[in-house]
Tab-separated table of C-alpha atoms in Angstrom:
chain	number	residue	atom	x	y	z
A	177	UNK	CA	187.048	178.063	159.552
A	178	UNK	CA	187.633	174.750	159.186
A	179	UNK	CA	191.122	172.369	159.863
A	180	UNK	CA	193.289	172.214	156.757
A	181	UNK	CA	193.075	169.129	155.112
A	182	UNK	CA	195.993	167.176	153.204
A	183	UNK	CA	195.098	164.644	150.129
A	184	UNK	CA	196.224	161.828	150.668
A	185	UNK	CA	195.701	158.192	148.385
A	186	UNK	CA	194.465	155.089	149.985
A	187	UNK	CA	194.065	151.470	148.894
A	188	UNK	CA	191.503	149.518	150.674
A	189	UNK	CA	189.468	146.016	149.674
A	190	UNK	CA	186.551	146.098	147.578
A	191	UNK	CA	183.900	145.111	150.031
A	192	UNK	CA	184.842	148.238	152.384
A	193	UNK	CA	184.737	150.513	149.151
A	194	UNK	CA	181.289	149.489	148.545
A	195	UNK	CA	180.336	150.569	152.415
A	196	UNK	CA	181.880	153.493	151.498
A	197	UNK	CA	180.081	154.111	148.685
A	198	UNK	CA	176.658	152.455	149.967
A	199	UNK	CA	176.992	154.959	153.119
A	200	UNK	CA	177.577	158.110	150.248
A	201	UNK	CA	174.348	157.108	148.518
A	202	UNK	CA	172.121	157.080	151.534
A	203	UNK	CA	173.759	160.935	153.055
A	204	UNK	CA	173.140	163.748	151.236
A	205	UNK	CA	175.721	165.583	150.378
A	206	UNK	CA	178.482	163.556	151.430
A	207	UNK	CA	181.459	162.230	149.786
A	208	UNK	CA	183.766	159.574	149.843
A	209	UNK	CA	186.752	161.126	151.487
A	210	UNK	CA	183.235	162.669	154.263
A	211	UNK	CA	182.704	159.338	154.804
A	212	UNK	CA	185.703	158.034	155.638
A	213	UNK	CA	186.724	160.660	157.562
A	214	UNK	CA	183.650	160.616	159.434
A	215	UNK	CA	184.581	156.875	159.976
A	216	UNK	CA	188.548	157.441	161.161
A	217	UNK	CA	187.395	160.750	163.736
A	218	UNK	CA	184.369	157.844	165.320
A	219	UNK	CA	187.248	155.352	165.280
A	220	UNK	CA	189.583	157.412	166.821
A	221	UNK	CA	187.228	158.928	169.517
A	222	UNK	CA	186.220	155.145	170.577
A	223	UNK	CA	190.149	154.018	171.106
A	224	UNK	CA	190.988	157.503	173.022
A	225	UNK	CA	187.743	156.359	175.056
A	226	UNK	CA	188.832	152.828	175.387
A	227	UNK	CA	192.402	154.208	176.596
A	228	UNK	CA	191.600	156.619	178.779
A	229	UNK	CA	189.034	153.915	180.783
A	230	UNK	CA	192.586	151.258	180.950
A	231	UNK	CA	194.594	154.436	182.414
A	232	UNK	CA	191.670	155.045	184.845
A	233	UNK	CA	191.486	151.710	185.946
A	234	UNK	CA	195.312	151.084	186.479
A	235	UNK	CA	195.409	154.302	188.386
A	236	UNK	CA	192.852	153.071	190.864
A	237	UNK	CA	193.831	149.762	191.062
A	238	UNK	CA	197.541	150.822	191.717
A	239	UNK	CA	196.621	153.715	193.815
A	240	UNK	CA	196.855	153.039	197.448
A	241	UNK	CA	194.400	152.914	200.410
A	242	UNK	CA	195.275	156.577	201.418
A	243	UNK	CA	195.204	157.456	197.811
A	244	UNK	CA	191.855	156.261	197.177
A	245	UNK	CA	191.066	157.701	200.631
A	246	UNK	CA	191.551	160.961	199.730
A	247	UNK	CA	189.991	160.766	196.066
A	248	UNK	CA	186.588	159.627	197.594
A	249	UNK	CA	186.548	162.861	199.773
A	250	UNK	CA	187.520	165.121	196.911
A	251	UNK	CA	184.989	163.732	194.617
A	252	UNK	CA	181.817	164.102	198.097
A	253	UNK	CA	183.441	167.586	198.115
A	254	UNK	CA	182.773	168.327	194.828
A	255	UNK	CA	179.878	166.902	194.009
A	256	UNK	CA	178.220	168.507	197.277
A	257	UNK	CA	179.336	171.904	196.174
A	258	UNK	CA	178.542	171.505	192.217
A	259	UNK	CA	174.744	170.596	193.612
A	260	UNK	CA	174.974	174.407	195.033
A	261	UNK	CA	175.495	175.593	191.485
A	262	UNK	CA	172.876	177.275	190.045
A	263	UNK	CA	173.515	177.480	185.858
A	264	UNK	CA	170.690	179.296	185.131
């Protein structure tokens, strides 16, 4: 089942109407509000990426020697024992 949805009324310019509607004529199927909510969850995936990588990097770069001492011997620890894991 899927997430509820809420209507909701938008006002946008005229040349990003016509992507909308240029991207609706060349999917099957899809829809104006598919389309743009296809748009907004790509959107929104790429800034949760783009925030996450600034949080990562200000971790390590404020982390200290010990810190990243310790990290680097977690992460050969795990990655040596995750090679032992057989999936299949």
């Amino acid at each position: 089942m899927g997430a509820a949805k809420a209507k909701i009324s938008i006002t946008i310019s005229e040349d990003l109407l016509d992507r909308v509607d240029s991207e609706v004529e060349q999917s099957a199927g899809a829809s104006r509000s598919s389309v743009i909510e296809s748009w907004l969850r790509s959107a929104s995936r790429t800034s949760a990426a783009a925030i996450l990588r600034e949080e990562t990097i200000r971790y390590y770069e404020e982390s200290s020697a010990d810190e990243r001492r310790k990290d680097e011997a977690l992460g050969r620890a795990t990655s040596k024992n995750a090679r032992r894991v057989n999936y299949d």
